[in-house]
Amino acid sequence: MLYLFCGILSGAVLAAICAPLFRKEETLESAIIEETEWDLLQRKKEVILGNIQDLDFEYKCGKLSAEDYQKVRAEMNAEAAVVFQQIETLESSKDLDALIRREISARKDRSTTTCPSCASKNPNTNKFCADCGAKLKR
Amino acid sequence: MAQIGQFALALAWVVTAYSIVASLLGIRLKHDNLIASGRNAALGTFVCITSAIACLGYLFAVSDFSIKYIAAHSNRDLPIYFKVSSIWGGQEGSLLFWGWLLTAYSALVIVQNWRKHSAMMPYVVAVLMGTSFFFTSMHLFIVNPFNQTVFLQSDASPLPFVPHDGNGLNPLLQDPYMVIHPPMLYLGFVGFAVPFAFAIAAMITKQLGDTWIRTTRRWTMVAWMFLSIGIMLGGKWAYHELGWGGFWAWDPVENASMMPWLIGTAFLHSVMVQEKKGMLKVWNMVLIILTFIMSIFGTLLTRSGMVQSVHAFAQSPVGGYFRAFIIVALSGALYLLFDRLPYLKSENQMESIVSRESSFMFNNLILLAACFAVFWGTMFPIISEAATGSKITVGPPFFNKVNVPIAIFLMFLTGVGPLLAWRRASTNSLKRNFLSPAVIALASGVALYFRGVQHFYAWLSIVMSIFVTLTIIREFYKGAAARSSGTGETFLEAIVNLTLRNTRRYGGYVVHFGFVLLFIGWTGQAFTTDAEGEMGVGDTLSIREYTLRVDKLGIEDTPNYASDKATISLFEYGKKVANLYPEKRLYKAGQEKQPTTEVSIYSTAKNDVYLVFQGGTRDGKKAIIQVFYNPLTMWVWIGGIVLVAGTLIALLPNKKTILRRRPEIESKEERKEVEEKV
């Protein structure tokens, strides 16, 4: 019983450890994709847009005076414009990685559903049209 | 079975070491298969330690006293659920349990993130397994739970033997809260290893954006939540089991759990500043390193007997190893941090002292100050011994004196912070947000003063609680009103959707409200009173609006313990409200019989009546009964539940906006306008 259990335990663990070593080629692990400049800019864009959305909501809740809101909103708009510009520049460059990413995101964009009511395009994940609220057909 | 456990531990040790080497070597040689092998080894460690802990559980279940740990912490008549909880009832088992949770978390992290964060994960595995290697080494070589029971002969040579019965589990630990308190606490302590590992991996790979923070956000919250539950259950256990009338005594072991909680709380807040504004990057690294180190330090304090504590854990050999591990981990992490400073530059500057980010900064400083005060007070016996040669212990008065004003200021920030705008807030905006809550809170304060609440800190604390509650209500109200006007949802729907659309923010407010309730409960402790009397059958004792009458004094005998028990009727304004049964128990297991007090509590929202059977009089005819009148204590536990509920809300993923079509909004233009508003 003792030997059997110890044998099973060590056998199973050893098999799990050794299995990858005998595989021909592992593609995932060291296809280490570093965070590229494009990634960072995209993230920055998301953050700024999120901040703008938050600011708008807080203004609507009455937490900010009109003066404060307009000032901060203008600053945020300017920051967003800079990031958009940077993304645009990067994507129009001949950097291969950026081009591939642009192609991929273009492919992603194609996976949309057209609204039967107002003909606007929606991501496939939407159940209702973001534009008019009509139910989308799958 | 013990041999299987022993073998599983040895195998875990080898496999953990292999996992570290394979991960690091794999990265160095860019050998994918080796990296994958290291990952599988980490999963293998989990399987090995799980087998070891299952063996230990089995040995407890069958009362195998040939194993020293079982003989020391269990006995035949111990109920089965306490036998299971005995796994973490002593030094060896609780460290094994710590190690097991770490491997379980590691396995979960690997499964969840391996493909998503392929660059960081080999390093994450190496850090987690590095920590695990330390614990596995401890299990195997220093505090092995599978060592045999031995009898030391006259020539000091050990002779294996099997005692007829075990010493039993410490009676203080024979409590339902003690069954779940340690696992919760450890889930918290160990959980902080995950964000720490990601932080180290981020520094090594130089991916120092907010990816590591976003990836570990939920992990940190989960760890924080478990630590909070653990602390609350610890307080509840102390309240029920120790019989001194309170739930928090600033005992070193309590402080051990409080320190990582305080820094973890600071970290949870300051990461938001990094996410929103790309600031405080170095600070966040420092905080997560400190949180992890404090978790290990907490385990060291609890387990080494370094500082005397009511938990009375004996001196043990683990202290030196823990200290060495802390020094290695801390210096390694700080070296890395120092080396990566150029990559951790802030993307923005603090624009104004009156802003959300500066309030977070204040909150961080305050939490750190509280942590330092707790650390200083806890370590003072050791510091004073080093400086003067004599151990001086500082008691609750020191901690209360320092921490009560800190906590009240923290409460103030809890109310102010969420209402301040990011970047800067003008006087006009401040007036809009603070005028009404501040005026109402102050007016209530004046009313309270004239109704007799004149203890300064208690008064301030209640005023702050009212202020913070009002700001929280205001946040929900304004948010729901804005949403409902845009979407046509009812107010209640708007509150629910508002919360579900930004779970982190509104869950956070619920957590803040839980904190307010906790605070109210704590404040009640300022008004605790007590009375004591020698009472025979028919005797009465009064405290405030309550009167106690002893109806019966008796003896109870069970296989596990014998007890003196009183049956007491409790009257409120002369009307009977409860029967209470305080006991004094004597546990039979072991050579030294161990007495405990089993308190009996009548609990209402207004106050607790807390009875302790102190013992019998010399002639044995009367019982010495102590009664505590503890105002508002129930709110501590309710606050804890609300705090956990808020964290659970914050853990939910945000719901995407789906706008309902409102009948009166017909045209597309109108709809767009509404969307823009929302």
PDB file of C-alpha atoms in Angstrom, chain B residues 441-654:
ATOM      1  CA  ALA B 441     -23.321  65.832  10.977  1.00  0.00           C
ATOM      2  CA  LEU B 442     -22.399  68.828  13.114  1.00  0.00           C
ATOM      3  CA  ALA B 443     -26.021  69.506  14.050  1.00  0.00           C
ATOM      4  CA  SER B 444     -26.358  65.859  15.091  1.00  0.00           C
ATOM      5  CA  GLY B 445     -23.143  66.288  17.064  1.00  0.00           C
ATOM      6  CA  VAL B 446     -24.588  69.219  18.990  1.00  0.00           C
ATOM      7  CA  ALA B 447     -27.748  67.220  19.702  1.00  0.00           C
ATOM      8  CA  LEU B 448     -25.689  64.233  20.852  1.00  0.00           C
ATOM      9  CA  TYR B 449     -23.622  66.435  23.157  1.00  0.00           C
ATOM     10  CA  PHE B 450     -26.709  67.718  24.884  1.00  0.00           C
ATOM     11  CA  ARG B 451     -28.081  64.176  25.141  1.00  0.00           C
ATOM     12  CA  GLY B 452     -25.038  63.217  27.177  1.00  0.00           C
ATOM     13  CA  VAL B 453     -22.439  61.927  24.705  1.00  0.00           C
ATOM     14  CA  GLN B 454     -19.552  63.955  26.095  1.00  0.00           C
ATOM     15  CA  HIS B 455     -16.629  61.553  25.786  1.00  0.00           C
ATOM     16  CA  PHE B 456     -14.591  63.498  23.194  1.00  0.00           C
ATOM     17  CA  TYR B 457     -13.375  60.667  20.962  1.00  0.00           C
ATOM     18  CA  ALA B 458     -16.692  58.843  21.158  1.00  0.00           C
ATOM     19  CA  TRP B 459     -18.518  62.049  20.197  1.00  0.00           C
ATOM     20  CA  LEU B 460     -16.104  62.757  17.328  1.00  0.00           C
ATOM     21  CA  SER B 461     -16.335  59.208  16.145  1.00  0.00           C
ATOM     22  CA  ILE B 462     -20.154  59.298  16.007  1.00  0.00           C
ATOM     23  CA  VAL B 463     -20.133  62.670  14.220  1.00  0.00           C
ATOM     24  CA  MET B 464     -17.660  61.288  11.669  1.00  0.00           C
ATOM     25  CA  SER B 465     -19.778  58.163  11.234  1.00  0.00           C
ATOM     26  CA  ILE B 466     -22.835  60.314  10.485  1.00  0.00           C
ATOM     27  CA  PHE B 467     -20.815  62.459   8.070  1.00  0.00           C
ATOM     28  CA  VAL B 468     -19.426  59.465   6.168  1.00  0.00           C
ATOM     29  CA  THR B 469     -22.831  57.733   6.041  1.00  0.00           C
ATOM     30  CA  LEU B 470     -24.386  60.888   4.585  1.00  0.00           C
ATOM     31  CA  THR B 471     -21.692  61.189   1.924  1.00  0.00           C
ATOM     32  CA  ILE B 472     -22.204  57.544   0.946  1.00  0.00           C
ATOM     33  CA  ILE B 473     -25.993  57.936   0.743  1.00  0.00           C
ATOM     34  CA  ARG B 474     -25.475  61.095  -1.278  1.00  0.00           C
ATOM     35  CA  GLU B 475     -23.203  59.280  -3.737  1.00  0.00           C
ATOM     36  CA  PHE B 476     -25.801  56.560  -4.340  1.00  0.00           C
ATOM     37  CA  TYR B 477     -28.648  59.055  -4.496  1.00  0.00           C
ATOM     38  CA  LYS B 478     -27.007  61.451  -6.950  1.00  0.00           C
ATOM     39  CA  GLY B 479     -25.704  58.626  -9.118  1.00  0.00           C
ATOM     40  CA  ALA B 480     -29.073  56.884  -9.242  1.00  0.00           C
ATOM     41  CA  ALA B 481     -30.909  60.152  -9.918  1.00  0.00           C
ATOM     42  CA  ALA B 482     -28.575  60.970 -12.815  1.00  0.00           C
ATOM     43  CA  ARG B 483     -28.947  57.500 -14.232  1.00  0.00           C
ATOM     44  CA  SER B 484     -32.670  57.293 -13.826  1.00  0.00           C
ATOM     45  CA  SER B 485     -33.234  60.677 -15.510  1.00  0.00           C
ATOM     46  CA  GLY B 486     -31.262  59.473 -18.517  1.00  0.00           C
ATOM     47  CA  THR B 487     -32.561  55.936 -18.861  1.00  0.00           C
ATOM     48  CA  GLY B 488     -36.090  56.028 -17.496  1.00  0.00           C
ATOM     49  CA  GLU B 489     -35.260  53.335 -14.946  1.00  0.00           C
ATOM     50  CA  THR B 490     -36.981  53.448 -11.583  1.00  0.00           C
ATOM     51  CA  PHE B 491     -34.845  54.759  -8.758  1.00  0.00           C
ATOM     52  CA  LEU B 492     -34.293  51.284  -7.316  1.00  0.00           C
ATOM     53  CA  GLU B 493     -33.374  49.838 -10.707  1.00  0.00           C
ATOM     54  CA  ALA B 494     -31.030  52.750 -11.222  1.00  0.00           C
ATOM     55  CA  ILE B 495     -29.254  52.039  -7.914  1.00  0.00           C
ATOM     56  CA  VAL B 496     -28.839  48.364  -8.787  1.00  0.00           C
ATOM     57  CA  ASN B 497     -27.629  49.068 -12.332  1.00  0.00           C
ATOM     58  CA  LEU B 498     -25.399  51.867 -11.173  1.00  0.00           C
ATOM     59  CA  THR B 499     -23.716  49.488  -8.748  1.00  0.00           C
ATOM     60  CA  LEU B 500     -23.444  46.688 -11.282  1.00  0.00           C
ATOM     61  CA  ARG B 501     -21.966  49.007 -13.913  1.00  0.00           C
ATOM     62  CA  ASN B 502     -19.199  50.179 -11.613  1.00  0.00           C
ATOM     63  CA  THR B 503     -18.923  47.452  -9.012  1.00  0.00           C
ATOM     64  CA  ARG B 504     -15.559  48.559  -7.776  1.00  0.00           C
ATOM     65  CA  ARG B 505     -16.655  52.080  -6.915  1.00  0.00           C
ATOM     66  CA  TYR B 506     -20.046  51.286  -5.426  1.00  0.00           C
ATOM     67  CA  GLY B 507     -18.853  48.055  -3.805  1.00  0.00           C
ATOM     68  CA  GLY B 508     -16.162  50.240  -2.283  1.00  0.00           C
ATOM     69  CA  TYR B 509     -18.815  52.552  -0.844  1.00  0.00           C
ATOM     70  CA  VAL B 510     -20.550  49.542   0.715  1.00  0.00           C
ATOM     71  CA  VAL B 511     -17.205  48.532   2.244  1.00  0.00           C
ATOM     72  CA  HIS B 512     -16.870  52.082   3.605  1.00  0.00           C
ATOM     73  CA  PHE B 513     -20.329  51.790   5.123  1.00  0.00           C
ATOM     74  CA  GLY B 514     -19.312  48.495   6.755  1.00  0.00           C
ATOM     75  CA  PHE B 515     -16.335  50.351   8.172  1.00  0.00           C
ATOM     76  CA  VAL B 516     -18.694  53.007   9.573  1.00  0.00           C
ATOM     77  CA  LEU B 517     -20.739  50.311  11.336  1.00  0.00           C
ATOM     78  CA  LEU B 518     -17.573  48.738  12.717  1.00  0.00           C
ATOM     79  CA  PHE B 519     -16.575  52.129  13.950  1.00  0.00           C
ATOM     80  CA  ILE B 520     -19.888  52.627  15.707  1.00  0.00           C
ATOM     81  CA  GLY B 521     -19.400  49.255  17.398  1.00  0.00           C
ATOM     82  CA  TRP B 522     -15.893  50.224  18.498  1.00  0.00           C
ATOM     83  CA  THR B 523     -17.151  53.533  19.810  1.00  0.00           C
ATOM     84  CA  GLY B 524     -19.603  51.672  22.039  1.00  0.00           C
ATOM     85  CA  GLN B 525     -16.634  50.134  23.853  1.00  0.00           C
ATOM     86  CA  ALA B 526     -15.903  53.542  25.374  1.00  0.00           C
ATOM     87  CA  PHE B 527     -19.058  53.099  27.473  1.00  0.00           C
ATOM     88  CA  THR B 528     -18.538  49.534  28.701  1.00  0.00           C
ATOM     89  CA  THR B 529     -19.315  48.939  32.374  1.00  0.00           C
ATOM     90  CA  ASP B 530     -19.101  45.823  34.491  1.00  0.00           C
ATOM     91  CA  ALA B 531     -20.162  44.395  37.860  1.00  0.00           C
ATOM     92  CA  GLU B 532     -19.292  41.273  39.841  1.00  0.00           C
ATOM     93  CA  GLY B 533     -21.008  39.361  42.592  1.00  0.00           C
ATOM     94  CA  GLU B 534     -20.972  36.138  44.614  1.00  0.00           C
ATOM     95  CA  MET B 535     -24.336  34.693  43.803  1.00  0.00           C
ATOM     96  CA  GLY B 536     -26.267  31.769  45.226  1.00  0.00           C
ATOM     97  CA  VAL B 537     -29.591  30.477  43.887  1.00  0.00           C
ATOM     98  CA  GLY B 538     -32.171  33.298  44.055  1.00  0.00           C
ATOM     99  CA  ASP B 539     -29.564  36.066  44.386  1.00  0.00           C
ATOM    100  CA  THR B 540     -29.742  39.066  42.064  1.00  0.00           C
ATOM    101  CA  LEU B 541     -27.239  41.481  40.555  1.00  0.00           C
ATOM    102  CA  SER B 542     -28.060  44.699  38.681  1.00  0.00           C
ATOM    103  CA  ILE B 543     -26.270  46.562  35.917  1.00  0.00           C
ATOM    104  CA  ARG B 544     -27.842  49.560  34.175  1.00  0.00           C
ATOM    105  CA  GLU B 545     -31.362  48.570  33.070  1.00  0.00           C
ATOM    106  CA  TYR B 546     -30.706  44.835  33.562  1.00  0.00           C
ATOM    107  CA  THR B 547     -31.070  42.520  36.568  1.00  0.00           C
ATOM    108  CA  LEU B 548     -29.692  38.986  36.787  1.00  0.00           C
ATOM    109  CA  ARG B 549     -31.174  36.256  38.981  1.00  0.00           C
ATOM    110  CA  VAL B 550     -29.485  32.909  39.549  1.00  0.00           C
ATOM    111  CA  ASP B 551     -32.055  30.116  39.098  1.00  0.00           C
ATOM    112  CA  LYS B 552     -29.786  27.099  39.278  1.00  0.00           C
ATOM    113  CA  LEU B 553     -26.179  26.133  39.909  1.00  0.00           C
ATOM    114  CA  GLY B 554     -25.159  22.728  38.577  1.00  0.00           C
ATOM    115  CA  ILE B 555     -22.446  20.424  37.318  1.00  0.00           C
ATOM    116  CA  GLU B 556     -22.241  18.868  33.877  1.00  0.00           C
ATOM    117  CA  ASP B 557     -19.996  15.956  32.936  1.00  0.00           C
ATOM    118  CA  THR B 558     -19.134  14.963  29.350  1.00  0.00           C
ATOM    119  CA  PRO B 559     -16.344  12.661  28.052  1.00  0.00           C
ATOM    120  CA  ASN B 560     -14.375  15.736  26.891  1.00  0.00           C
ATOM    121  CA  TYR B 561     -14.878  18.056  29.879  1.00  0.00           C
ATOM    122  CA  ALA B 562     -16.615  18.647  33.227  1.00  0.00           C
ATOM    123  CA  SER B 563     -18.202  22.007  33.967  1.00  0.00           C
ATOM    124  CA  ASP B 564     -19.758  24.208  36.630  1.00  0.00           C
ATOM    125  CA  LYS B 565     -22.785  25.846  35.089  1.00  0.00           C
ATOM    126  CA  ALA B 566     -25.212  28.543  36.195  1.00  0.00           C
ATOM    127  CA  THR B 567     -28.715  29.096  34.863  1.00  0.00           C
ATOM    128  CA  ILE B 568     -29.479  32.798  35.072  1.00  0.00           C
ATOM    129  CA  SER B 569     -32.641  34.748  34.256  1.00  0.00           C
ATOM    130  CA  LEU B 570     -32.050  38.157  32.696  1.00  0.00           C
ATOM    131  CA  PHE B 571     -34.589  40.953  33.269  1.00  0.00           C
ATOM    132  CA  GLU B 572     -34.687  44.226  31.355  1.00  0.00           C
ATOM    133  CA  TYR B 573     -36.632  46.937  33.226  1.00  0.00           C
ATOM    134  CA  GLY B 574     -38.087  44.123  35.317  1.00  0.00           C
ATOM    135  CA  LYS B 575     -39.300  42.055  32.356  1.00  0.00           C
ATOM    136  CA  LYS B 576     -37.632  38.707  31.678  1.00  0.00           C
ATOM    137  CA  VAL B 577     -35.850  38.707  28.327  1.00  0.00           C
ATOM    138  CA  ALA B 578     -33.548  35.668  28.352  1.00  0.00           C
ATOM    139  CA  ASN B 579     -32.075  32.643  30.120  1.00  0.00           C
ATOM    140  CA  LEU B 580     -28.284  32.652  30.157  1.00  0.00           C
ATOM    141  CA  TYR B 581     -25.899  29.774  30.923  1.00  0.00           C
ATOM    142  CA  PRO B 582     -22.340  30.828  31.747  1.00  0.00           C
ATOM    143  CA  GLU B 583     -19.955  27.941  32.441  1.00  0.00           C
ATOM    144  CA  LYS B 584     -16.526  27.175  33.800  1.00  0.00           C
ATOM    145  CA  ARG B 585     -15.140  24.094  32.070  1.00  0.00           C
ATOM    146  CA  LEU B 586     -12.311  21.768  32.961  1.00  0.00           C
ATOM    147  CA  TYR B 587     -11.048  19.782  29.981  1.00  0.00           C
ATOM    148  CA  LYS B 588      -9.946  16.265  30.848  1.00  0.00           C
ATOM    149  CA  ALA B 589      -7.370  15.484  28.159  1.00  0.00           C
ATOM    150  CA  GLY B 590      -3.669  15.688  28.999  1.00  0.00           C
ATOM    151  CA  GLN B 591      -1.865  15.565  32.314  1.00  0.00           C
ATOM    152  CA  GLU B 592      -2.672  19.137  33.249  1.00  0.00           C
ATOM    153  CA  LYS B 593      -6.413  19.730  33.261  1.00  0.00           C
ATOM    154  CA  GLN B 594      -7.162  22.925  31.419  1.00  0.00           C
ATOM    155  CA  PRO B 595      -9.899  25.308  32.633  1.00  0.00           C
ATOM    156  CA  THR B 596     -11.821  27.620  30.291  1.00  0.00           C
ATOM    157  CA  THR B 597     -14.690  30.047  30.705  1.00  0.00           C
ATOM    158  CA  GLU B 598     -17.680  29.677  28.424  1.00  0.00           C
ATOM    159  CA  VAL B 599     -19.416  33.028  28.452  1.00  0.00           C
ATOM    160  CA  SER B 600     -23.113  33.521  27.825  1.00  0.00           C
ATOM    161  CA  ILE B 601     -24.221  36.606  25.898  1.00  0.00           C
ATOM    162  CA  TYR B 602     -27.546  38.362  25.441  1.00  0.00           C
ATOM    163  CA  SER B 603     -27.072  40.460  22.346  1.00  0.00           C
ATOM    164  CA  THR B 604     -29.227  43.249  20.939  1.00  0.00           C
ATOM    165  CA  ALA B 605     -28.594  46.123  18.527  1.00  0.00           C
ATOM    166  CA  LYS B 606     -28.401  48.443  21.532  1.00  0.00           C
ATOM    167  CA  ASN B 607     -26.043  46.482  23.759  1.00  0.00           C
ATOM    168  CA  ASP B 608     -24.706  43.102  24.860  1.00  0.00           C
ATOM    169  CA  VAL B 609     -25.052  41.641  28.349  1.00  0.00           C
ATOM    170  CA  TYR B 610     -22.016  39.394  28.743  1.00  0.00           C
ATOM    171  CA  LEU B 611     -21.860  36.899  31.606  1.00  0.00           C
ATOM    172  CA  VAL B 612     -18.735  35.171  32.850  1.00  0.00           C
ATOM    173  CA  PHE B 613     -18.706  32.312  35.365  1.00  0.00           C
ATOM    174  CA  GLN B 614     -15.505  33.271  37.206  1.00  0.00           C
ATOM    175  CA  GLY B 615     -15.539  30.302  39.581  1.00  0.00           C
ATOM    176  CA  GLY B 616     -17.092  29.052  42.788  1.00  0.00           C
ATOM    177  CA  THR B 617     -16.726  30.495  46.286  1.00  0.00           C
ATOM    178  CA  ARG B 618     -14.606  28.520  48.780  1.00  0.00           C
ATOM    179  CA  ASP B 619     -17.603  26.888  50.435  1.00  0.00           C
ATOM    180  CA  GLY B 620     -18.831  25.844  46.952  1.00  0.00           C
ATOM    181  CA  LYS B 621     -22.325  27.216  47.573  1.00  0.00           C
ATOM    182  CA  LYS B 622     -22.112  30.306  45.435  1.00  0.00           C
ATOM    183  CA  ALA B 623     -20.841  31.240  41.998  1.00  0.00           C
ATOM    184  CA  ILE B 624     -18.735  34.324  41.233  1.00  0.00           C
ATOM    185  CA  ILE B 625     -20.484  35.931  38.299  1.00  0.00           C
ATOM    186  CA  GLN B 626     -19.090  38.865  36.359  1.00  0.00           C
ATOM    187  CA  VAL B 627     -21.339  40.814  34.053  1.00  0.00           C
ATOM    188  CA  PHE B 628     -20.297  43.256  31.318  1.00  0.00           C
ATOM    189  CA  TYR B 629     -22.615  45.797  29.749  1.00  0.00           C
ATOM    190  CA  ASN B 630     -21.153  46.335  26.249  1.00  0.00           C
ATOM    191  CA  PRO B 631     -23.006  48.953  24.184  1.00  0.00           C
ATOM    192  CA  LEU B 632     -23.345  48.571  20.407  1.00  0.00           C
ATOM    193  CA  THR B 633     -21.105  45.503  20.093  1.00  0.00           C
ATOM    194  CA  MET B 634     -23.424  43.820  17.597  1.00  0.00           C
ATOM    195  CA  TRP B 635     -22.576  46.550  15.082  1.00  0.00           C
ATOM    196  CA  VAL B 636     -18.999  45.359  14.931  1.00  0.00           C
ATOM    197  CA  TRP B 637     -20.141  41.989  13.553  1.00  0.00           C
ATOM    198  CA  ILE B 638     -22.789  43.542  11.278  1.00  0.00           C
ATOM    199  CA  GLY B 639     -20.154  45.987  10.029  1.00  0.00           C
ATOM    200  CA  GLY B 640     -17.866  43.057   9.270  1.00  0.00           C
ATOM    201  CA  ILE B 641     -20.600  41.333   7.253  1.00  0.00           C
ATOM    202  CA  VAL B 642     -21.364  44.539   5.306  1.00  0.00           C
ATOM    203  CA  LEU B 643     -17.648  45.018   4.654  1.00  0.00           C
ATOM    204  CA  VAL B 644     -17.392  41.516   3.197  1.00  0.00           C
ATOM    205  CA  ALA B 645     -20.595  42.010   1.164  1.00  0.00           C
ATOM    206  CA  GLY B 646     -19.138  45.230  -0.266  1.00  0.00           C
ATOM    207  CA  THR B 647     -15.939  43.438  -1.230  1.00  0.00           C
ATOM    208  CA  LEU B 648     -17.959  40.722  -2.948  1.00  0.00           C
ATOM    209  CA  ILE B 649     -19.800  43.400  -4.949  1.00  0.00           C
ATOM    210  CA  ALA B 650     -16.476  45.003  -5.867  1.00  0.00           C
ATOM    211  CA  LEU B 651     -15.257  41.622  -7.094  1.00  0.00           C
ATOM    212  CA  LEU B 652     -18.100  41.290  -9.618  1.00  0.00           C
ATOM    213  CA  PRO B 653     -17.232  42.133 -13.214  1.00  0.00           C
ATOM    214  CA  ASN B 654     -18.785  45.354 -14.467  1.00  0.00           C
TER     215      ASN B 654
END
